[in-house]
mmCIF file of C-alpha atoms and ligand atoms in Angstrom:
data_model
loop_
_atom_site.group_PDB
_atom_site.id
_atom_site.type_symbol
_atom_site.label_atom_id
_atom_site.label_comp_id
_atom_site.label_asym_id
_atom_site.label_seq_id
_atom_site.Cartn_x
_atom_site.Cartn_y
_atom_site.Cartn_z
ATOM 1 C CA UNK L 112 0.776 29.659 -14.808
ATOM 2 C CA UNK L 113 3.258 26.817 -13.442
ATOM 3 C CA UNK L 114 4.028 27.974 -9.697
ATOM 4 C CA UNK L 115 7.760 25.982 -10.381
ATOM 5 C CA UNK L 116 8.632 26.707 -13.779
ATOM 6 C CA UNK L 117 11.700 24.253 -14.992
ATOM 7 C CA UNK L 118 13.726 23.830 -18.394
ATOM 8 C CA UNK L 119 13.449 20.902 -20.004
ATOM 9 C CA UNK L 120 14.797 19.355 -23.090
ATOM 10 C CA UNK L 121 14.122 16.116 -25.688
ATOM 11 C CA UNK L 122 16.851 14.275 -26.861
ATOM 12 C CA UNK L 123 17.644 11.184 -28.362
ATOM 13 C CA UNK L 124 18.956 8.180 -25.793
ATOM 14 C CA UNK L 125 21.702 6.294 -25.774
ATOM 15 C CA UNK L 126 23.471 3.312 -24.412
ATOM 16 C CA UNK L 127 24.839 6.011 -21.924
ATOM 17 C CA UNK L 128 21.171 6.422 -20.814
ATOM 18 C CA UNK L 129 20.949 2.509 -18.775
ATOM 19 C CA UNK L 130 21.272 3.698 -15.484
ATOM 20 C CA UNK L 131 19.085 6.504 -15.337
ATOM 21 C CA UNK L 132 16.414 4.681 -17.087
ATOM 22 C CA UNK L 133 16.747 2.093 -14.961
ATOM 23 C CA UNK L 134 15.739 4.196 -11.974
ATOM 24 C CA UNK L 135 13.066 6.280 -13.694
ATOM 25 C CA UNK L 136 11.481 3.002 -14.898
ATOM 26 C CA UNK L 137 11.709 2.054 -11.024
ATOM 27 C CA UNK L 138 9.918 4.998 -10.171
ATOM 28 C CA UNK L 139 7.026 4.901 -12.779
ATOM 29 C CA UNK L 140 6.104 1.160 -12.749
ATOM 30 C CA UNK L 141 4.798 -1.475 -10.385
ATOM 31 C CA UNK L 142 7.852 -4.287 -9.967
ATOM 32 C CA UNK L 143 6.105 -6.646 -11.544
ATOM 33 C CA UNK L 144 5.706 -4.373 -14.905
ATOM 34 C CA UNK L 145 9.677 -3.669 -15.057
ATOM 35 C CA UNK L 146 11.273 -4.469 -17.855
ATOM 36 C CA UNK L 147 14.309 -6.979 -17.591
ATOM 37 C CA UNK L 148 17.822 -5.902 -18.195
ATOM 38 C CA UNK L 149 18.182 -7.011 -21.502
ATOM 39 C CA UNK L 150 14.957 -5.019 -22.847
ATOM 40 C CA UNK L 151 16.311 -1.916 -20.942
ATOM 41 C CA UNK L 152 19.755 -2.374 -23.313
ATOM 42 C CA UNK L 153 17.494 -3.475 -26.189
ATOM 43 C CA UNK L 154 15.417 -0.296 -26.143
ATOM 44 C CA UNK L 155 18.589 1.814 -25.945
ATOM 45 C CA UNK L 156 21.151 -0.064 -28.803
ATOM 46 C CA UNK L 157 18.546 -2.048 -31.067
ATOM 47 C CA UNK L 158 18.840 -0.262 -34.663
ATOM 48 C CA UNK L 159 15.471 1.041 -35.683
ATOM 49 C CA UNK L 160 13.644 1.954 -32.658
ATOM 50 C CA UNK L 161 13.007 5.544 -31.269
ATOM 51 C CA UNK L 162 14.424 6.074 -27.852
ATOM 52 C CA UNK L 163 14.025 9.581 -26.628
ATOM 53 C CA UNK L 164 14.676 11.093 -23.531
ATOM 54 C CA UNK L 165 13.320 14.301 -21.741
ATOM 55 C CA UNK L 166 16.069 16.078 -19.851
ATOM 56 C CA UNK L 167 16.569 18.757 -16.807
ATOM 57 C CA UNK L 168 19.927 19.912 -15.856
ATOM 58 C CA UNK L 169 21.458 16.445 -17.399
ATOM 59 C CA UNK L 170 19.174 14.071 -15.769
ATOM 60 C CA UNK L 171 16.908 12.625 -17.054
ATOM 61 C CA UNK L 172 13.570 12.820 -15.861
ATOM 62 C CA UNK L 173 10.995 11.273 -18.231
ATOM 63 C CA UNK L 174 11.473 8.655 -21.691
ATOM 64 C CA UNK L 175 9.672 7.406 -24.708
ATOM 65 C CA UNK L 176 10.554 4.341 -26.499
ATOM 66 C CA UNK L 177 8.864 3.072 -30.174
ATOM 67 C CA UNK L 178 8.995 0.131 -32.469
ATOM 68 C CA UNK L 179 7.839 -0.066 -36.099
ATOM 69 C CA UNK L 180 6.179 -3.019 -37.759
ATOM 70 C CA UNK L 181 6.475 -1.576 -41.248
ATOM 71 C CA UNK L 182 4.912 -4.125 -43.157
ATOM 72 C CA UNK L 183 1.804 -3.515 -41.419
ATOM 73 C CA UNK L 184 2.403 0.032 -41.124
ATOM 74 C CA UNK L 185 2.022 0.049 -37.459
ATOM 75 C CA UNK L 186 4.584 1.967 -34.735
ATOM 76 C CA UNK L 187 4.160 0.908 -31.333
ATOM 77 C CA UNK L 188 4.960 2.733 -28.264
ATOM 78 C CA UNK L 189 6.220 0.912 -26.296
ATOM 79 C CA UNK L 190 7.505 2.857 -22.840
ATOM 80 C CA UNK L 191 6.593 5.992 -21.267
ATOM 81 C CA UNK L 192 7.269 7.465 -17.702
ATOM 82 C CA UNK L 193 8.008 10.381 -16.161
ATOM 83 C CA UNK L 194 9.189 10.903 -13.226
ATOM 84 C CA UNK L 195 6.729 11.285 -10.419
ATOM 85 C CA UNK L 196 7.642 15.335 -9.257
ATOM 86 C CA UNK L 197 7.978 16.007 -12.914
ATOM 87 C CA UNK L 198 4.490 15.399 -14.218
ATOM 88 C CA UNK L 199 1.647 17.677 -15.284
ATOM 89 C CA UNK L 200 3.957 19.871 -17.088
ATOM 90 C CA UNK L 201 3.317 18.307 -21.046
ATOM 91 C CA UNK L 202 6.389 16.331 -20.693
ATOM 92 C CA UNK L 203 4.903 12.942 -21.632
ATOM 93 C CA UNK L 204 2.312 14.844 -24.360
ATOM 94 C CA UNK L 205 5.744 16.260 -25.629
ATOM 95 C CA UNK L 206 7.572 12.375 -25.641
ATOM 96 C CA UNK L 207 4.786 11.128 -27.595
ATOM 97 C CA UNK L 208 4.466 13.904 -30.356
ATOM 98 C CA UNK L 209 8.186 13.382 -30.809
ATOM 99 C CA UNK L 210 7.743 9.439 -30.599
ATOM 100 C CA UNK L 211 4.446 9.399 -32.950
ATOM 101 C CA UNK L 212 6.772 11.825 -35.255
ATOM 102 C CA UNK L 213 9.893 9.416 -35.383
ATOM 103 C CA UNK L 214 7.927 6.705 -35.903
ATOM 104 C CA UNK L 215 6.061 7.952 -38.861
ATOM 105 C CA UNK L 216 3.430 5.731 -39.569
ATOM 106 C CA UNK L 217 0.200 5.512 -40.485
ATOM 107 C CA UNK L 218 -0.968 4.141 -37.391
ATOM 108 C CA UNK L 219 0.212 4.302 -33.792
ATOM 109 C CA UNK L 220 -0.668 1.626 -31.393
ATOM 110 C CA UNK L 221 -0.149 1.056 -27.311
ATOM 111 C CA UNK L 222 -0.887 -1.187 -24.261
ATOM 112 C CA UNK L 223 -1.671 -0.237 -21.048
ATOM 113 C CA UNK L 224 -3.384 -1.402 -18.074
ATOM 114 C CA UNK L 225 -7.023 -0.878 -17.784
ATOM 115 C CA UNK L 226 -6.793 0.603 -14.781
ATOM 116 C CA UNK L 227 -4.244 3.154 -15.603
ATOM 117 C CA UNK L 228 -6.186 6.117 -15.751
ATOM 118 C CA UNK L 229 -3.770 8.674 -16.054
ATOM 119 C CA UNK L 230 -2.142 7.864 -19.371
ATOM 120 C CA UNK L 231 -5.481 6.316 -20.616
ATOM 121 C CA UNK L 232 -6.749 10.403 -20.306
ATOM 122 C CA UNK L 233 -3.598 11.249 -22.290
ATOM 123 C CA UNK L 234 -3.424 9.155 -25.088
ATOM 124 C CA UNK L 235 -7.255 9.642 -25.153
ATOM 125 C CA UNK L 236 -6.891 13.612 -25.373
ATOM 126 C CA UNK L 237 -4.572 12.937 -27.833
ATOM 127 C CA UNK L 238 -6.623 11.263 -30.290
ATOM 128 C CA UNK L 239 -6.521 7.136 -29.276
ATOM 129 C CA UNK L 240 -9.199 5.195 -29.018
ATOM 130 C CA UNK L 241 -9.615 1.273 -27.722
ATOM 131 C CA UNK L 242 -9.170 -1.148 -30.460
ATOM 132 C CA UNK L 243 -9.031 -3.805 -28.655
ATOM 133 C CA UNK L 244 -8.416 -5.160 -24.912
ATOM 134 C CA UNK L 245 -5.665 -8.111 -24.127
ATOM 135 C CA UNK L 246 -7.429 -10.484 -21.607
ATOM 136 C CA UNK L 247 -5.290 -10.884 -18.340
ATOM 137 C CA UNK L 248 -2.330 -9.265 -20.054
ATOM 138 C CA UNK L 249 -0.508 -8.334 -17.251
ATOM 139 C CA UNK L 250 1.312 -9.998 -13.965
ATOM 140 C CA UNK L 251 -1.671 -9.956 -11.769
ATOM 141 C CA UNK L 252 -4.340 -10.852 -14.158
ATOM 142 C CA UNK L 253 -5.341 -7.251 -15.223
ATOM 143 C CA UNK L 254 -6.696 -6.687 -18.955
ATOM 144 C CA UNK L 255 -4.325 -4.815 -20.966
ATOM 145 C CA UNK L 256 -6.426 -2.500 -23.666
ATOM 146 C CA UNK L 257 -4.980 -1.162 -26.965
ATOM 147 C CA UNK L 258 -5.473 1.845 -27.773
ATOM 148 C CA UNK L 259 -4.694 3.156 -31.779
ATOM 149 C CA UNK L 260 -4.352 6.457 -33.338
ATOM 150 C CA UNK L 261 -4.325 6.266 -37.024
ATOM 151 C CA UNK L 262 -2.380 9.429 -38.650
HETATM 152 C C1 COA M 436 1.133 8.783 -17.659
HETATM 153 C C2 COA M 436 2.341 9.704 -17.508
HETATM 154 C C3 COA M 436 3.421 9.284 -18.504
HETATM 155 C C4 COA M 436 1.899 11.157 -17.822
HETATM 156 O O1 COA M 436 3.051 11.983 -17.748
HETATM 157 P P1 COA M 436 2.925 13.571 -17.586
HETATM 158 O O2 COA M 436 4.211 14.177 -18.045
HETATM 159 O O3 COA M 436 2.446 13.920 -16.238
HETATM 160 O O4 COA M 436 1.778 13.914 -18.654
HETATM 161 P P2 COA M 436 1.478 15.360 -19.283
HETATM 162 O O5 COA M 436 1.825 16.437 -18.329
HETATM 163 O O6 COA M 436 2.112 15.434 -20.626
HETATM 164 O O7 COA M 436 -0.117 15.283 -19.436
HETATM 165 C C5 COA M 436 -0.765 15.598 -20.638
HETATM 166 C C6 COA M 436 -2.249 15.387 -20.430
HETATM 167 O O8 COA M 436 -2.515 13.999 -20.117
HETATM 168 C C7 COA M 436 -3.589 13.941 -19.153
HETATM 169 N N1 COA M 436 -3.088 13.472 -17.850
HETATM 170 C C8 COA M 436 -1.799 13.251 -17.489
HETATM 171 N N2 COA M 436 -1.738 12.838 -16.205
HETATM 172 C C9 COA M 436 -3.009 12.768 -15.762
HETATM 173 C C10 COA M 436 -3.583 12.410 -14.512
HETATM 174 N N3 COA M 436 -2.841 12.020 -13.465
HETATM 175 N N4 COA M 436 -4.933 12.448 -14.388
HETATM 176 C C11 COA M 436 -5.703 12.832 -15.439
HETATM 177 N N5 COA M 436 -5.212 13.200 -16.647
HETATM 178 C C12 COA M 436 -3.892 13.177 -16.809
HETATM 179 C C13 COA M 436 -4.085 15.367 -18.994
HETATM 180 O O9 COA M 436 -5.055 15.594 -20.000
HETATM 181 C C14 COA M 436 -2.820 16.155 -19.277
HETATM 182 O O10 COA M 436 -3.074 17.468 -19.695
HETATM 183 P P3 COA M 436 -3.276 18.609 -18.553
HETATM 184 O O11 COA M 436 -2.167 18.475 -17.554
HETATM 185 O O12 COA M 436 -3.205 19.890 -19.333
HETATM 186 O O13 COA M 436 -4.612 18.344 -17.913
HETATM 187 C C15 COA M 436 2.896 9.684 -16.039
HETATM 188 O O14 COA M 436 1.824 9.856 -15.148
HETATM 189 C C16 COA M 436 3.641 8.411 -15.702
HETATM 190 O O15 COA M 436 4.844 8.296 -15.933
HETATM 191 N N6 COA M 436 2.922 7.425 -15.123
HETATM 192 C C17 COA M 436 3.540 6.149 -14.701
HETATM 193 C C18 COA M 436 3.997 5.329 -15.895
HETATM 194 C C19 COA M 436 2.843 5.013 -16.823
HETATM 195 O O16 COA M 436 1.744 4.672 -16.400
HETATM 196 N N7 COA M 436 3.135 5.088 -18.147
HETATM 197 C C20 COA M 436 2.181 4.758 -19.198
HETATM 198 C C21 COA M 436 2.267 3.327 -19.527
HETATM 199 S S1 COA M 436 1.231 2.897 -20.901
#
């Protein structure tokens, strides 16, 4: 049983959302994987994309965003963090259920860094596997692989 039980919620982001995603993506990612300011306003205005949020007492502590490529019936996620003293608590499992539902597609694709264990072990528990790895992807010269989970 969780030691430090706490109430959180999902809900849909909003323009409202820039500042606190700002910090949270400062908190989950390496400076040289932040996103610039206009993909941080793109992710929460564009029409069409899935921007969720996970919530505790009105801040927010953890965020999904999605894409769709419809003609080749592919969603992509493209962001997820939580916040580092909110993890291991099914937050981000909960994000992407929500995402993967929003997106609703028959297939569900992602990046991430090779290295990035963590998430690798949750989309892998979820069903992803490696379709493919991105040669020197990232800043830094790190492979990116692609992982797909077809619905
Ligand atoms: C990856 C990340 C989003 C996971 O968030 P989280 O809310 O802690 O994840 P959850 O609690 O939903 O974990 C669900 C499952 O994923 C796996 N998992 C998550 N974190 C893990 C870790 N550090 N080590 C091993 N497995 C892990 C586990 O199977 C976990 O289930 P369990 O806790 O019952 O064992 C979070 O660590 C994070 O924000 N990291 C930095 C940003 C990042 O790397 N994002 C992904 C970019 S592609």
């Amino acid at each position: 049983m969780d030691p430090n039980p706490i109430n959180w919620s999902i809900q849909n982001a909003s323009w409202r959302d820039f500042t606190q995603l700002n910090q949270l993506e400062k908190a989950c990612f390496r400076q040289e994987d932040l996103w610039p300011f206009w993909d941080l306003i793109g992710a929460l205005t564009l029409p069409g994309l899935v921007r969720l949020k996970a919530v505790v007492d009105e801040n927010m502590v953890g965020f999904i965003g999605g894409e769709r490529d419809t003609i080749r019936g592919v969603g992509w996620v493209t962001t997820l963090g939580v916040l580092p003293d909110y993890r291991r608590r099914g937050i981000a499992l909960a994000l992407l259920k929500r995402c993967e539902h929003s997106l609703d597609l028959p297939a569900i694709r992602l990046s991430v860094r090779a290295s990035n264990h963590p998430a690798i072990s949750l989309y892998e528990g979820q069903g992803y596997v490696v379709i493919n790895r991105w040669k020197k992807y990232y800043v830094g010269g790190e492979d990116a692989l692609v992982l797909e989970k077809r619905r």
